[in-house]
Amino acid sequence: MKSTIHVATKQAYDVIVGQDLLDEVGQDIIKICPTASKAFVISDSNVASLYLDKIIASLRNSNLETAVYVFEAGEESKNSDTYIAILQAMASNFLTRTDVVVSLGGGVCSDMAGFAAATFLRGIDVIHVSTSLLGQVDASIGGKTGIDLPNGKNLVGAFWQPKLVVIDTNTLETLPREQIIEGMAEVIKYALIMDAVLYDLLKNTNLDEIITNPQLRYEMVRQCVLDKTDVVVSDEFDNGRKQILNFGHTIGHVLEKMSDFKLSHGRAVAKGMSIVLNASRKEGLCDAATNDNGIDLIKAYELSVEDDTSSELLAQGAMSDKKKRGGTVSLVVVSSIGEAKIVKKSIDELEAFLEARKEC
Ligand code: NAD
């Protein structure tokens, strides 16, 4: 099973989604970067121990020289120290502008490797080989790269499109269950905001089947890649459509920060989606069935919808988040399954809107 999805932005590239693709990465790279003589592979400690040997063998089989940088797995590594260490390793390995960087890992790896590639020698090619569910359905596509600062997440970065994205959905076999659940929050988001077919697929299966059935996993990830690609391509010139991808995130980010990041991103987004769904029903922005179906789907994938957060604190937090414009917050709401729209709220309106969820 394999399909190639073309991302037809100005700097176009392909996303190859399939099963057992790692042995072919070398050939794929040579096709797309024929002048490359060296591949600089960046990976984290968990993923490297599982898949690095395979990738290196594939690159060498395609006559590419290889060099490797492995960082300690986890968001804590997505910082300026690791970024500088990566750049220094690139320089020590005499990487040139015709060579390529290969990220092998989840979203932390593609964000940091993408940023290093965007800035080393003012920009060299990067290929993402994505291995986490969040990476496969979201982080590896769209060209956003960056690192965290002590002041906040993703504060430094660049837009840098990959030359190719390789998504081997069989790598999800080794992804811990909790990471699958976290990634499912983004998968559910696509289903609710834009993809009723994906909604049906998710509704008619369950977490265990997704974890154990390779064909199903492939189909689900492929559908999400099509969704993200659709949004990225249709909003290349910033007409605002990609804002729909923020569904659950505006409130989710506030919950994440309020918990001092003890609540994970995926779980925070799930709560954010459920809060907005409940509030939308009360305000007549969606009907009861949409609300119930959305909440049931979130719960079915072992994501908690419990919340007793103060509406005032949520509204204040959302106002200080980066999505506010001119004293209003843009909030994505789901009007029916597979359809989203954006509503603008002042801080008082937002607080009242959020408070109404408690009557649900
Ligand atoms: P991650 O890269 O840290 O991966 C999560 C964990 O899973 C890590 O411990 C990793 O080692 C492990 N892992 C990954 N693949 C594995 C596999 N196949 N088998 C076993 N273990 C594996 O985090 P993530 O959840 O993939 O991504 C989160 C990051 O992505 C955040 O930093 C976030 O800001 C970023 N992100 C970026 C974008 C974007 O558009 N650039 C979008 C969403 C998220």
mmCIF file of C-alpha atoms and ligand atoms in Angstrom:
data_model
loop_
_atom_site.group_PDB
_atom_site.id
_atom_site.type_symbol
_atom_site.label_atom_id
_atom_site.label_comp_id
_atom_site.label_asym_id
_atom_site.label_seq_id
_atom_site.Cartn_x
_atom_site.Cartn_y
_atom_site.Cartn_z
ATOM 1 C CA MET A 1 0.000 0.000 0.000
ATOM 2 C CA LYS A 2 1.482 3.298 -1.034
ATOM 3 C CA SER A 3 0.232 6.580 -2.383
ATOM 4 C CA THR A 4 1.869 9.832 -3.330
ATOM 5 C CA ILE A 5 0.105 13.039 -2.416
ATOM 6 C CA HIS A 6 1.292 16.159 -4.197
ATOM 7 C CA VAL A 7 1.377 19.345 -2.149
ATOM 8 C CA ALA A 8 0.856 21.908 -4.899
ATOM 9 C CA THR A 9 2.132 25.002 -3.121
ATOM 10 C CA LYS A 10 4.602 27.364 -4.832
ATOM 11 C CA GLN A 11 7.439 25.200 -3.556
ATOM 12 C CA ALA A 12 5.666 21.962 -4.326
ATOM 13 C CA TYR A 13 6.627 18.603 -2.881
ATOM 14 C CA ASP A 14 5.317 15.082 -2.516
ATOM 15 C CA VAL A 15 4.201 13.222 0.572
ATOM 16 C CA ILE A 16 4.636 9.470 0.163
ATOM 17 C CA VAL A 17 2.335 7.558 2.515
ATOM 18 C CA GLY A 18 2.646 3.803 2.765
ATOM 19 C CA GLN A 19 3.798 0.745 4.602
ATOM 20 C CA ASP A 20 7.416 -0.453 4.824
ATOM 21 C CA LEU A 21 8.896 2.556 3.065
ATOM 22 C CA LEU A 22 12.104 2.979 5.044
ATOM 23 C CA ASP A 23 14.232 0.774 2.762
ATOM 24 C CA GLU A 24 13.333 3.027 -0.172
ATOM 25 C CA VAL A 25 14.228 6.366 1.411
ATOM 26 C CA GLY A 26 17.678 6.490 -0.254
ATOM 27 C CA GLN A 27 16.230 5.973 -3.737
ATOM 28 C CA ASP A 28 13.479 8.501 -3.103
ATOM 29 C CA ILE A 29 16.024 11.112 -2.038
ATOM 30 C CA ILE A 30 18.293 10.541 -5.025
ATOM 31 C CA LYS A 31 15.319 11.033 -7.356
ATOM 32 C CA ILE A 32 14.401 14.336 -5.765
ATOM 33 C CA CYS A 33 17.909 15.650 -4.941
ATOM 34 C CA PRO A 34 20.122 14.131 -7.666
ATOM 35 C CA THR A 35 23.144 16.305 -6.850
ATOM 36 C CA ALA A 36 23.265 15.343 -3.167
ATOM 37 C CA SER A 37 26.360 13.421 -2.132
ATOM 38 C CA LYS A 38 25.781 13.431 1.623
ATOM 39 C CA ALA A 39 22.721 12.944 3.840
ATOM 40 C CA PHE A 40 22.807 14.358 7.355
ATOM 41 C CA VAL A 41 20.332 12.383 9.443
ATOM 42 C CA ILE A 42 18.844 13.973 12.561
ATOM 43 C CA SER A 43 16.922 11.715 14.934
ATOM 44 C CA ASP A 44 15.987 11.355 18.587
ATOM 45 C CA SER A 45 17.298 8.683 20.954
ATOM 46 C CA ASN A 46 14.114 6.544 20.870
ATOM 47 C CA VAL A 47 13.565 6.582 17.137
ATOM 48 C CA ALA A 48 17.259 6.192 16.311
ATOM 49 C CA SER A 49 17.446 2.970 18.293
ATOM 50 C CA LEU A 50 14.543 1.572 16.256
ATOM 51 C CA TYR A 51 14.996 2.826 12.709
ATOM 52 C CA LEU A 52 18.355 4.559 12.201
ATOM 53 C CA ASP A 53 20.207 1.477 10.929
ATOM 54 C CA LYS A 54 17.541 0.873 8.300
ATOM 55 C CA ILE A 55 17.665 4.455 7.056
ATOM 56 C CA ILE A 56 21.466 4.538 6.975
ATOM 57 C CA ALA A 57 21.552 1.274 4.993
ATOM 58 C CA SER A 58 19.046 2.660 2.518
ATOM 59 C CA LEU A 59 20.993 5.910 2.072
ATOM 60 C CA ARG A 60 24.284 4.052 1.582
ATOM 61 C CA ASN A 61 22.682 1.699 -0.926
ATOM 62 C CA SER A 62 21.937 4.805 -2.951
ATOM 63 C CA ASN A 63 25.586 5.866 -2.709
ATOM 64 C CA LEU A 64 24.955 8.708 -0.300
ATOM 65 C CA GLU A 65 27.561 9.404 2.355
ATOM 66 C CA THR A 66 25.941 9.661 5.775
ATOM 67 C CA ALA A 67 26.451 11.608 8.983
ATOM 68 C CA VAL A 68 24.181 11.448 12.012
ATOM 69 C CA TYR A 69 23.107 13.624 14.936
ATOM 70 C CA VAL A 70 20.977 12.011 17.656
ATOM 71 C CA PHE A 71 19.432 14.128 20.419
ATOM 72 C CA GLU A 72 17.740 13.037 23.634
ATOM 73 C CA ALA A 73 14.060 12.301 22.861
ATOM 74 C CA GLY A 74 11.458 14.769 24.137
ATOM 75 C CA GLU A 75 10.152 18.322 23.842
ATOM 76 C CA GLU A 76 12.807 19.477 26.361
ATOM 77 C CA SER A 77 15.418 18.986 23.631
ATOM 78 C CA LYS A 78 13.666 21.344 21.206
ATOM 79 C CA ASN A 79 15.798 24.251 22.330
ATOM 80 C CA SER A 80 18.567 26.570 21.211
ATOM 81 C CA ASP A 81 21.335 24.363 22.668
ATOM 82 C CA THR A 82 20.328 21.344 20.596
ATOM 83 C CA TYR A 83 19.745 23.546 17.553
ATOM 84 C CA ILE A 84 23.262 25.058 17.788
ATOM 85 C CA ALA A 85 24.769 21.617 18.428
ATOM 86 C CA ILE A 86 23.065 20.351 15.248
ATOM 87 C CA LEU A 87 24.417 23.291 13.201
ATOM 88 C CA GLN A 88 27.911 22.665 14.562
ATOM 89 C CA ALA A 89 27.678 18.985 13.670
ATOM 90 C CA MET A 90 26.585 19.954 10.145
ATOM 91 C CA ALA A 91 29.583 22.274 9.825
ATOM 92 C CA SER A 92 31.999 19.673 11.235
ATOM 93 C CA ASN A 93 30.711 17.202 8.662
ATOM 94 C CA PHE A 94 31.289 19.744 5.851
ATOM 95 C CA LEU A 95 27.701 19.669 4.694
ATOM 96 C CA THR A 96 27.272 21.751 1.512
ATOM 97 C CA ARG A 97 24.260 23.418 -0.076
ATOM 98 C CA THR A 98 23.777 20.506 -2.463
ATOM 99 C CA ASP A 99 23.551 17.960 0.373
ATOM 100 C CA VAL A 100 20.394 17.020 2.256
ATOM 101 C CA VAL A 101 19.156 16.894 5.819
ATOM 102 C CA VAL A 102 16.923 13.957 6.748
ATOM 103 C CA SER A 103 14.745 14.187 9.839
ATOM 104 C CA LEU A 104 13.823 10.786 11.262
ATOM 105 C CA GLY A 105 11.318 11.080 14.081
ATOM 106 C CA GLY A 106 8.213 12.876 15.310
ATOM 107 C CA GLY A 107 7.247 16.526 15.388
ATOM 108 C CA VAL A 108 10.085 17.577 17.673
ATOM 109 C CA CYS A 109 12.590 16.165 15.208
ATOM 110 C CA SER A 110 11.001 17.588 12.034
ATOM 111 C CA ASP A 111 10.556 21.025 13.648
ATOM 112 C CA MET A 112 14.150 21.229 14.795
ATOM 113 C CA ALA A 113 15.776 19.567 11.774
ATOM 114 C CA GLY A 114 13.630 21.721 9.475
ATOM 115 C CA PHE A 115 14.774 24.870 11.254
ATOM 116 C CA ALA A 116 18.417 23.778 11.150
ATOM 117 C CA ALA A 117 18.062 23.059 7.407
ATOM 118 C CA ALA A 118 16.338 26.408 6.830
ATOM 119 C CA THR A 119 19.188 28.331 8.413
ATOM 120 C CA PHE A 120 22.381 26.350 7.738
ATOM 121 C CA LEU A 121 24.227 27.985 4.820
ATOM 122 C CA ARG A 122 21.029 30.081 4.420
ATOM 123 C CA GLY A 123 19.015 27.006 3.602
ATOM 124 C CA ILE A 124 19.590 23.428 2.452
ATOM 125 C CA ASP A 125 17.135 20.738 1.419
ATOM 126 C CA VAL A 126 15.293 18.755 4.072
ATOM 127 C CA ILE A 127 13.378 15.479 3.851
ATOM 128 C CA HIS A 128 11.094 14.457 6.696
ATOM 129 C CA VAL A 129 10.743 10.772 7.498
ATOM 130 C CA SER A 130 7.957 11.044 10.023
ATOM 131 C CA THR A 131 7.429 8.345 12.644
ATOM 132 C CA SER A 132 4.875 9.629 15.198
ATOM 133 C CA LEU A 133 1.145 9.942 14.585
ATOM 134 C CA LEU A 134 1.217 13.688 15.275
ATOM 135 C CA GLY A 135 4.194 14.065 12.969
ATOM 136 C CA GLN A 136 2.546 12.072 10.190
ATOM 137 C CA VAL A 137 -0.844 13.783 10.238
ATOM 138 C CA ASP A 138 0.342 17.289 11.054
ATOM 139 C CA ALA A 139 3.889 18.437 11.880
ATOM 140 C CA SER A 140 5.722 17.085 8.820
ATOM 141 C CA ILE A 141 3.426 18.850 6.331
ATOM 142 C CA GLY A 142 3.131 22.589 5.791
ATOM 143 C CA GLY A 143 6.699 23.821 6.220
ATOM 144 C CA LYS A 144 6.501 25.240 9.741
ATOM 145 C CA THR A 145 9.777 24.695 11.587
ATOM 146 C CA GLY A 146 11.129 25.982 14.872
ATOM 147 C CA ILE A 147 12.354 25.583 18.408
ATOM 148 C CA ASP A 148 11.152 26.595 21.871
ATOM 149 C CA LEU A 149 12.552 29.340 24.094
ATOM 150 C CA PRO A 150 12.317 29.422 27.905
ATOM 151 C CA ASN A 151 9.620 32.111 27.318
ATOM 152 C CA GLY A 152 7.366 29.847 25.276
ATOM 153 C CA LYS A 153 6.919 27.117 22.684
ATOM 154 C CA ASN A 154 7.815 27.574 19.012
ATOM 155 C CA LEU A 155 8.912 31.183 19.477
ATOM 156 C CA VAL A 156 11.764 30.973 16.960
ATOM 157 C CA GLY A 157 11.378 29.408 13.569
ATOM 158 C CA ALA A 158 11.048 29.689 9.827
ATOM 159 C CA PHE A 159 8.809 28.524 7.024
ATOM 160 C CA TRP A 160 10.870 25.974 5.143
ATOM 161 C CA GLN A 161 9.142 23.499 2.856
ATOM 162 C CA PRO A 162 10.541 19.969 2.768
ATOM 163 C CA LYS A 163 11.630 18.509 -0.595
ATOM 164 C CA LEU A 164 9.830 15.299 0.309
ATOM 165 C CA VAL A 165 7.913 13.768 3.201
ATOM 166 C CA VAL A 166 7.996 10.003 3.751
ATOM 167 C CA ILE A 167 5.323 8.545 6.024
ATOM 168 C CA ASP A 168 5.710 4.871 6.796
ATOM 169 C CA THR A 169 2.596 4.083 8.799
ATOM 170 C CA ASN A 170 4.119 0.780 9.976
ATOM 171 C CA THR A 171 6.508 2.784 12.181
ATOM 172 C CA LEU A 172 3.439 3.512 14.335
ATOM 173 C CA GLU A 173 3.651 -0.112 15.529
ATOM 174 C CA THR A 174 6.380 0.921 17.963
ATOM 175 C CA LEU A 175 4.805 4.222 19.014
ATOM 176 C CA PRO A 176 3.634 4.055 22.659
ATOM 177 C CA ARG A 177 -0.153 3.845 23.071
ATOM 178 C CA GLU A 178 -0.280 7.212 24.861
ATOM 179 C CA GLN A 179 1.397 8.879 21.869
ATOM 180 C CA ILE A 180 -1.192 7.298 19.558
ATOM 181 C CA ILE A 181 -3.973 8.678 21.766
ATOM 182 C CA GLU A 182 -2.384 12.134 21.672
ATOM 183 C CA GLY A 183 -2.142 12.030 17.896
ATOM 184 C CA MET A 184 -5.763 10.903 17.696
ATOM 185 C CA ALA A 185 -6.815 14.323 19.002
ATOM 186 C CA GLU A 186 -5.533 15.858 15.737
ATOM 187 C CA VAL A 187 -7.082 13.067 13.674
ATOM 188 C CA ILE A 188 -10.461 13.691 15.322
ATOM 189 C CA LYS A 189 -10.003 17.413 14.677
ATOM 190 C CA TYR A 190 -9.770 16.814 10.902
ATOM 191 C CA ALA A 191 -12.853 14.607 11.042
ATOM 192 C CA LEU A 192 -14.904 17.226 12.859
ATOM 193 C CA ILE A 193 -13.815 20.333 10.944
ATOM 194 C CA MET A 194 -13.653 19.041 7.389
ATOM 195 C CA ASP A 195 -13.973 15.335 6.810
ATOM 196 C CA ALA A 196 -17.236 13.492 7.392
ATOM 197 C CA VAL A 197 -15.781 10.398 5.667
ATOM 198 C CA LEU A 198 -12.978 10.272 8.214
ATOM 199 C CA TYR A 199 -15.585 10.790 10.940
ATOM 200 C CA ASP A 200 -17.447 7.685 9.733
ATOM 201 C CA LEU A 201 -14.222 5.697 9.590
ATOM 202 C CA LEU A 202 -13.355 6.671 13.179
ATOM 203 C CA LYS A 203 -16.872 6.093 14.409
ATOM 204 C CA ASN A 204 -16.953 2.588 12.980
ATOM 205 C CA THR A 205 -13.684 1.473 14.491
ATOM 206 C CA ASN A 206 -11.777 1.897 17.752
ATOM 207 C CA LEU A 207 -8.390 2.647 19.207
ATOM 208 C CA ASP A 208 -7.280 -0.984 19.491
ATOM 209 C CA GLU A 209 -8.148 -1.688 15.896
ATOM 210 C CA ILE A 210 -6.221 1.369 14.763
ATOM 211 C CA ILE A 211 -3.234 0.244 16.800
ATOM 212 C CA THR A 212 -3.311 -3.322 15.490
ATOM 213 C CA ASN A 213 -4.657 -3.059 11.948
ATOM 214 C CA PRO A 214 -1.971 -1.782 9.522
ATOM 215 C CA GLN A 215 -4.411 -1.243 6.657
ATOM 216 C CA LEU A 216 -6.743 0.855 8.769
ATOM 217 C CA ARG A 217 -3.859 2.904 10.149
ATOM 218 C CA TYR A 218 -2.637 3.564 6.639
ATOM 219 C CA GLU A 219 -6.076 4.663 5.450
ATOM 220 C CA MET A 220 -6.586 6.936 8.434
ATOM 221 C CA VAL A 221 -3.198 8.632 8.150
ATOM 222 C CA ARG A 222 -3.557 9.009 4.373
ATOM 223 C CA GLN A 223 -6.937 10.702 4.807
ATOM 224 C CA CYS A 224 -5.440 13.153 7.330
ATOM 225 C CA VAL A 225 -2.536 13.935 5.000
ATOM 226 C CA LEU A 226 -5.062 14.693 2.242
ATOM 227 C CA ASP A 227 -6.944 16.990 4.645
ATOM 228 C CA LYS A 228 -3.884 18.890 5.836
ATOM 229 C CA THR A 229 -2.600 19.186 2.261
ATOM 230 C CA ASP A 230 -5.961 20.507 1.115
ATOM 231 C CA VAL A 231 -5.896 23.262 3.739
ATOM 232 C CA VAL A 232 -2.229 24.139 3.217
ATOM 233 C CA VAL A 233 -2.635 24.404 -0.567
ATOM 234 C CA SER A 234 -5.936 26.296 -0.493
ATOM 235 C CA ASP A 235 -4.547 28.829 1.972
ATOM 236 C CA GLU A 236 -1.091 29.357 0.536
ATOM 237 C CA PHE A 237 -1.783 33.078 0.217
ATOM 238 C CA ASP A 238 -3.278 33.450 3.684
ATOM 239 C CA ASN A 239 -6.968 33.793 2.909
ATOM 240 C CA GLY A 240 -7.585 32.548 6.416
ATOM 241 C CA ARG A 241 -8.831 28.998 5.724
ATOM 242 C CA LYS A 242 -6.009 27.402 7.650
ATOM 243 C CA GLN A 243 -7.417 28.979 10.791
ATOM 244 C CA ILE A 244 -9.838 26.054 10.905
ATOM 245 C CA LEU A 245 -6.893 23.888 11.939
ATOM 246 C CA ASN A 246 -6.966 25.775 15.243
ATOM 247 C CA PHE A 247 -10.164 24.013 16.303
ATOM 248 C CA GLY A 248 -9.686 23.068 19.970
ATOM 249 C CA HIS A 249 -6.246 24.707 20.011
ATOM 250 C CA THR A 250 -7.155 28.223 21.184
ATOM 251 C CA ILE A 251 -8.637 26.884 24.410
ATOM 252 C CA GLY A 252 -6.301 23.857 24.440
ATOM 253 C CA HIS A 253 -3.202 26.087 24.527
ATOM 254 C CA VAL A 254 -4.610 27.932 27.537
ATOM 255 C CA LEU A 255 -5.267 24.649 29.357
ATOM 256 C CA GLU A 256 -1.756 23.442 28.520
ATOM 257 C CA LYS A 257 -0.208 26.624 29.918
ATOM 258 C CA MET A 258 -2.449 26.675 32.994
ATOM 259 C CA SER A 259 -1.307 23.130 33.815
ATOM 260 C CA ASP A 260 2.320 24.226 33.392
ATOM 261 C CA PHE A 261 2.475 21.778 30.488
ATOM 262 C CA LYS A 262 1.656 18.794 32.706
ATOM 263 C CA LEU A 263 -1.401 18.339 30.494
ATOM 264 C CA SER A 264 -0.092 17.126 27.144
ATOM 265 C CA HIS A 265 -0.851 18.969 23.905
ATOM 266 C CA GLY A 266 -3.132 16.268 22.455
ATOM 267 C CA ARG A 267 -5.124 15.890 25.655
ATOM 268 C CA ALA A 268 -5.424 19.669 25.999
ATOM 269 C CA VAL A 269 -6.679 19.968 22.415
ATOM 270 C CA ALA A 270 -9.258 17.251 23.097
ATOM 271 C CA LYS A 271 -10.573 19.196 26.083
ATOM 272 C CA GLY A 272 -10.475 22.409 24.035
ATOM 273 C CA MET A 273 -12.569 20.778 21.303
ATOM 274 C CA SER A 274 -15.120 19.452 23.781
ATOM 275 C CA ILE A 275 -15.427 22.813 25.563
ATOM 276 C CA VAL A 276 -16.099 24.602 22.274
ATOM 277 C CA LEU A 277 -18.543 21.902 21.120
ATOM 278 C CA ASN A 278 -20.576 22.174 24.323
ATOM 279 C CA ALA A 279 -20.553 25.963 24.278
ATOM 280 C CA SER A 280 -21.513 26.022 20.584
ATOM 281 C CA ARG A 281 -24.589 23.908 21.243
ATOM 282 C CA LYS A 282 -25.752 26.278 23.958
ATOM 283 C CA GLU A 283 -25.292 29.262 21.653
ATOM 284 C CA GLY A 284 -27.065 27.533 18.756
ATOM 285 C CA LEU A 285 -23.915 27.374 16.623
ATOM 286 C CA CYS A 286 -24.371 23.630 16.253
ATOM 287 C CA ASP A 287 -27.221 21.250 16.946
ATOM 288 C CA ALA A 288 -27.397 18.724 19.791
ATOM 289 C CA ALA A 289 -26.519 15.772 17.542
ATOM 290 C CA THR A 290 -23.318 17.422 16.304
ATOM 291 C CA ASN A 291 -22.343 18.214 19.867
ATOM 292 C CA ASP A 292 -23.074 14.685 21.110
ATOM 293 C CA ASN A 293 -21.382 12.988 18.158
ATOM 294 C CA GLY A 294 -18.264 15.119 18.532
ATOM 295 C CA ILE A 295 -17.976 14.520 22.270
ATOM 296 C CA ASP A 296 -18.657 10.777 21.891
ATOM 297 C CA LEU A 297 -15.898 10.468 19.307
ATOM 298 C CA ILE A 298 -13.373 12.251 21.528
ATOM 299 C CA LYS A 299 -14.256 10.004 24.467
ATOM 300 C CA ALA A 300 -14.186 6.862 22.326
ATOM 301 C CA TYR A 301 -10.481 7.457 21.701
ATOM 302 C CA GLU A 302 -9.687 7.618 25.418
ATOM 303 C CA LEU A 303 -9.349 11.386 25.487
ATOM 304 C CA SER A 304 -10.857 12.998 28.555
ATOM 305 C CA VAL A 305 -13.484 15.720 28.196
ATOM 306 C CA GLU A 306 -13.563 16.473 31.935
ATOM 307 C CA ASP A 307 -13.091 20.137 32.730
ATOM 308 C CA ASP A 308 -13.930 22.493 35.537
ATOM 309 C CA THR A 309 -11.762 25.423 34.486
ATOM 310 C CA SER A 310 -12.974 28.934 35.188
ATOM 311 C CA SER A 311 -14.443 30.546 32.067
ATOM 312 C CA GLU A 312 -12.907 33.850 33.102
ATOM 313 C CA LEU A 313 -9.381 32.396 33.194
ATOM 314 C CA LEU A 314 -9.912 30.586 29.912
ATOM 315 C CA ALA A 315 -11.123 33.760 28.215
ATOM 316 C CA GLN A 316 -8.241 35.815 29.626
ATOM 317 C CA GLY A 317 -5.740 33.176 28.527
ATOM 318 C CA ALA A 318 -7.208 33.021 25.026
ATOM 319 C CA MET A 319 -6.970 36.810 24.720
ATOM 320 C CA SER A 320 -3.260 36.758 25.480
ATOM 321 C CA ASP A 321 -2.709 33.915 23.007
ATOM 322 C CA LYS A 322 -1.344 34.798 19.585
ATOM 323 C CA LYS A 323 -4.686 34.344 17.788
ATOM 324 C CA LYS A 324 -6.201 37.533 19.160
ATOM 325 C CA ARG A 325 -6.643 40.429 16.725
ATOM 326 C CA GLY A 326 -7.868 43.913 17.592
ATOM 327 C CA GLY A 327 -9.387 42.919 20.925
ATOM 328 C CA THR A 328 -11.194 39.860 19.576
ATOM 329 C CA VAL A 329 -10.400 36.169 19.500
ATOM 330 C CA SER A 330 -11.071 34.070 16.424
ATOM 331 C CA LEU A 331 -12.629 30.846 17.559
ATOM 332 C CA VAL A 332 -13.203 27.855 15.304
ATOM 333 C CA VAL A 333 -16.539 26.157 15.835
ATOM 334 C CA VAL A 334 -17.942 23.018 14.221
ATOM 335 C CA SER A 335 -21.348 23.790 12.749
ATOM 336 C CA SER A 336 -22.022 20.201 11.639
ATOM 337 C CA ILE A 337 -19.785 17.148 11.400
ATOM 338 C CA GLY A 338 -17.194 17.939 8.707
ATOM 339 C CA GLU A 339 -17.974 21.682 8.598
ATOM 340 C CA ALA A 340 -16.264 24.442 10.528
ATOM 341 C CA LYS A 341 -16.598 28.180 10.705
ATOM 342 C CA ILE A 342 -14.856 31.000 12.489
ATOM 343 C CA VAL A 343 -16.584 33.299 14.951
ATOM 344 C CA LYS A 344 -15.054 36.384 16.500
ATOM 345 C CA LYS A 345 -15.534 37.108 20.188
ATOM 346 C CA SER A 346 -14.543 39.929 22.498
ATOM 347 C CA ILE A 347 -13.225 38.837 25.884
ATOM 348 C CA ASP A 348 -16.631 39.360 27.546
ATOM 349 C CA GLU A 349 -18.438 37.498 24.768
ATOM 350 C CA LEU A 350 -15.914 34.683 24.980
ATOM 351 C CA GLU A 351 -16.310 34.343 28.730
ATOM 352 C CA ALA A 352 -20.115 34.224 28.404
ATOM 353 C CA PHE A 353 -19.834 31.717 25.551
ATOM 354 C CA LEU A 354 -17.543 29.465 27.591
ATOM 355 C CA GLU A 355 -19.665 29.771 30.715
ATOM 356 C CA ALA A 356 -22.679 28.467 28.782
ATOM 357 C CA ARG A 357 -20.904 25.111 28.271
ATOM 358 C CA LYS A 358 -21.494 24.329 31.926
ATOM 359 C CA GLU A 359 -25.239 24.044 31.283
ATOM 360 C CA CYS A 360 -24.641 21.226 28.807
HETATM 361 P P1 NAD B 1 7.981 13.813 19.529
HETATM 362 O O1 NAD B 1 8.697 14.055 18.263
HETATM 363 O O2 NAD B 1 8.700 14.156 20.790
HETATM 364 O O3 NAD B 1 7.513 12.296 19.576
HETATM 365 C C1 NAD B 1 6.799 11.843 20.704
HETATM 366 C C2 NAD B 1 7.521 10.648 21.362
HETATM 367 O O4 NAD B 1 7.361 9.516 20.519
HETATM 368 C C3 NAD B 1 9.025 10.823 21.529
HETATM 369 O O5 NAD B 1 9.414 10.228 22.724
HETATM 370 C C4 NAD B 1 9.608 10.058 20.360
HETATM 371 O O6 NAD B 1 10.899 9.587 20.612
HETATM 372 C C5 NAD B 1 8.632 8.928 20.234
HETATM 373 N N1 NAD B 1 8.518 8.319 18.915
HETATM 374 C C6 NAD B 1 8.313 8.947 17.737
HETATM 375 N N2 NAD B 1 8.116 8.048 16.771
HETATM 376 C C7 NAD B 1 8.209 6.829 17.345
HETATM 377 C C8 NAD B 1 8.071 5.491 16.867
HETATM 378 N N3 NAD B 1 7.738 5.225 15.619
HETATM 379 N N4 NAD B 1 8.241 4.480 17.754
HETATM 380 C C9 NAD B 1 8.529 4.743 19.064
HETATM 381 N N5 NAD B 1 8.637 5.973 19.571
HETATM 382 C C10 NAD B 1 8.488 7.002 18.720
HETATM 383 O O7 NAD B 1 6.594 14.616 19.567
HETATM 384 P P2 NAD B 1 5.361 14.604 18.558
HETATM 385 O O8 NAD B 1 4.180 14.344 19.390
HETATM 386 O O9 NAD B 1 5.622 13.763 17.374
HETATM 387 O O10 NAD B 1 5.333 16.114 18.062
HETATM 388 C C11 NAD B 1 5.203 17.190 18.971
HETATM 389 C C12 NAD B 1 5.960 18.378 18.430
HETATM 390 O O11 NAD B 1 5.484 18.686 17.141
HETATM 391 C C13 NAD B 1 5.807 19.632 19.273
HETATM 392 O O12 NAD B 1 7.066 20.191 19.482
HETATM 393 C C14 NAD B 1 4.944 20.533 18.424
HETATM 394 O O13 NAD B 1 5.232 21.899 18.643
HETATM 395 C C15 NAD B 1 5.321 20.088 17.043
HETATM 396 N N6 NAD B 1 4.293 20.357 16.022
HETATM 397 C C16 NAD B 1 4.659 21.025 14.917
HETATM 398 C C17 NAD B 1 3.740 21.279 13.916
HETATM 399 C C18 NAD B 1 4.157 21.995 12.658
HETATM 400 O O14 NAD B 1 3.299 22.348 11.851
HETATM 401 N N7 NAD B 1 5.422 22.214 12.463
HETATM 402 C C19 NAD B 1 2.403 20.844 14.067
HETATM 403 C C20 NAD B 1 2.055 20.149 15.220
HETATM 404 C C21 NAD B 1 3.013 19.908 16.194
#
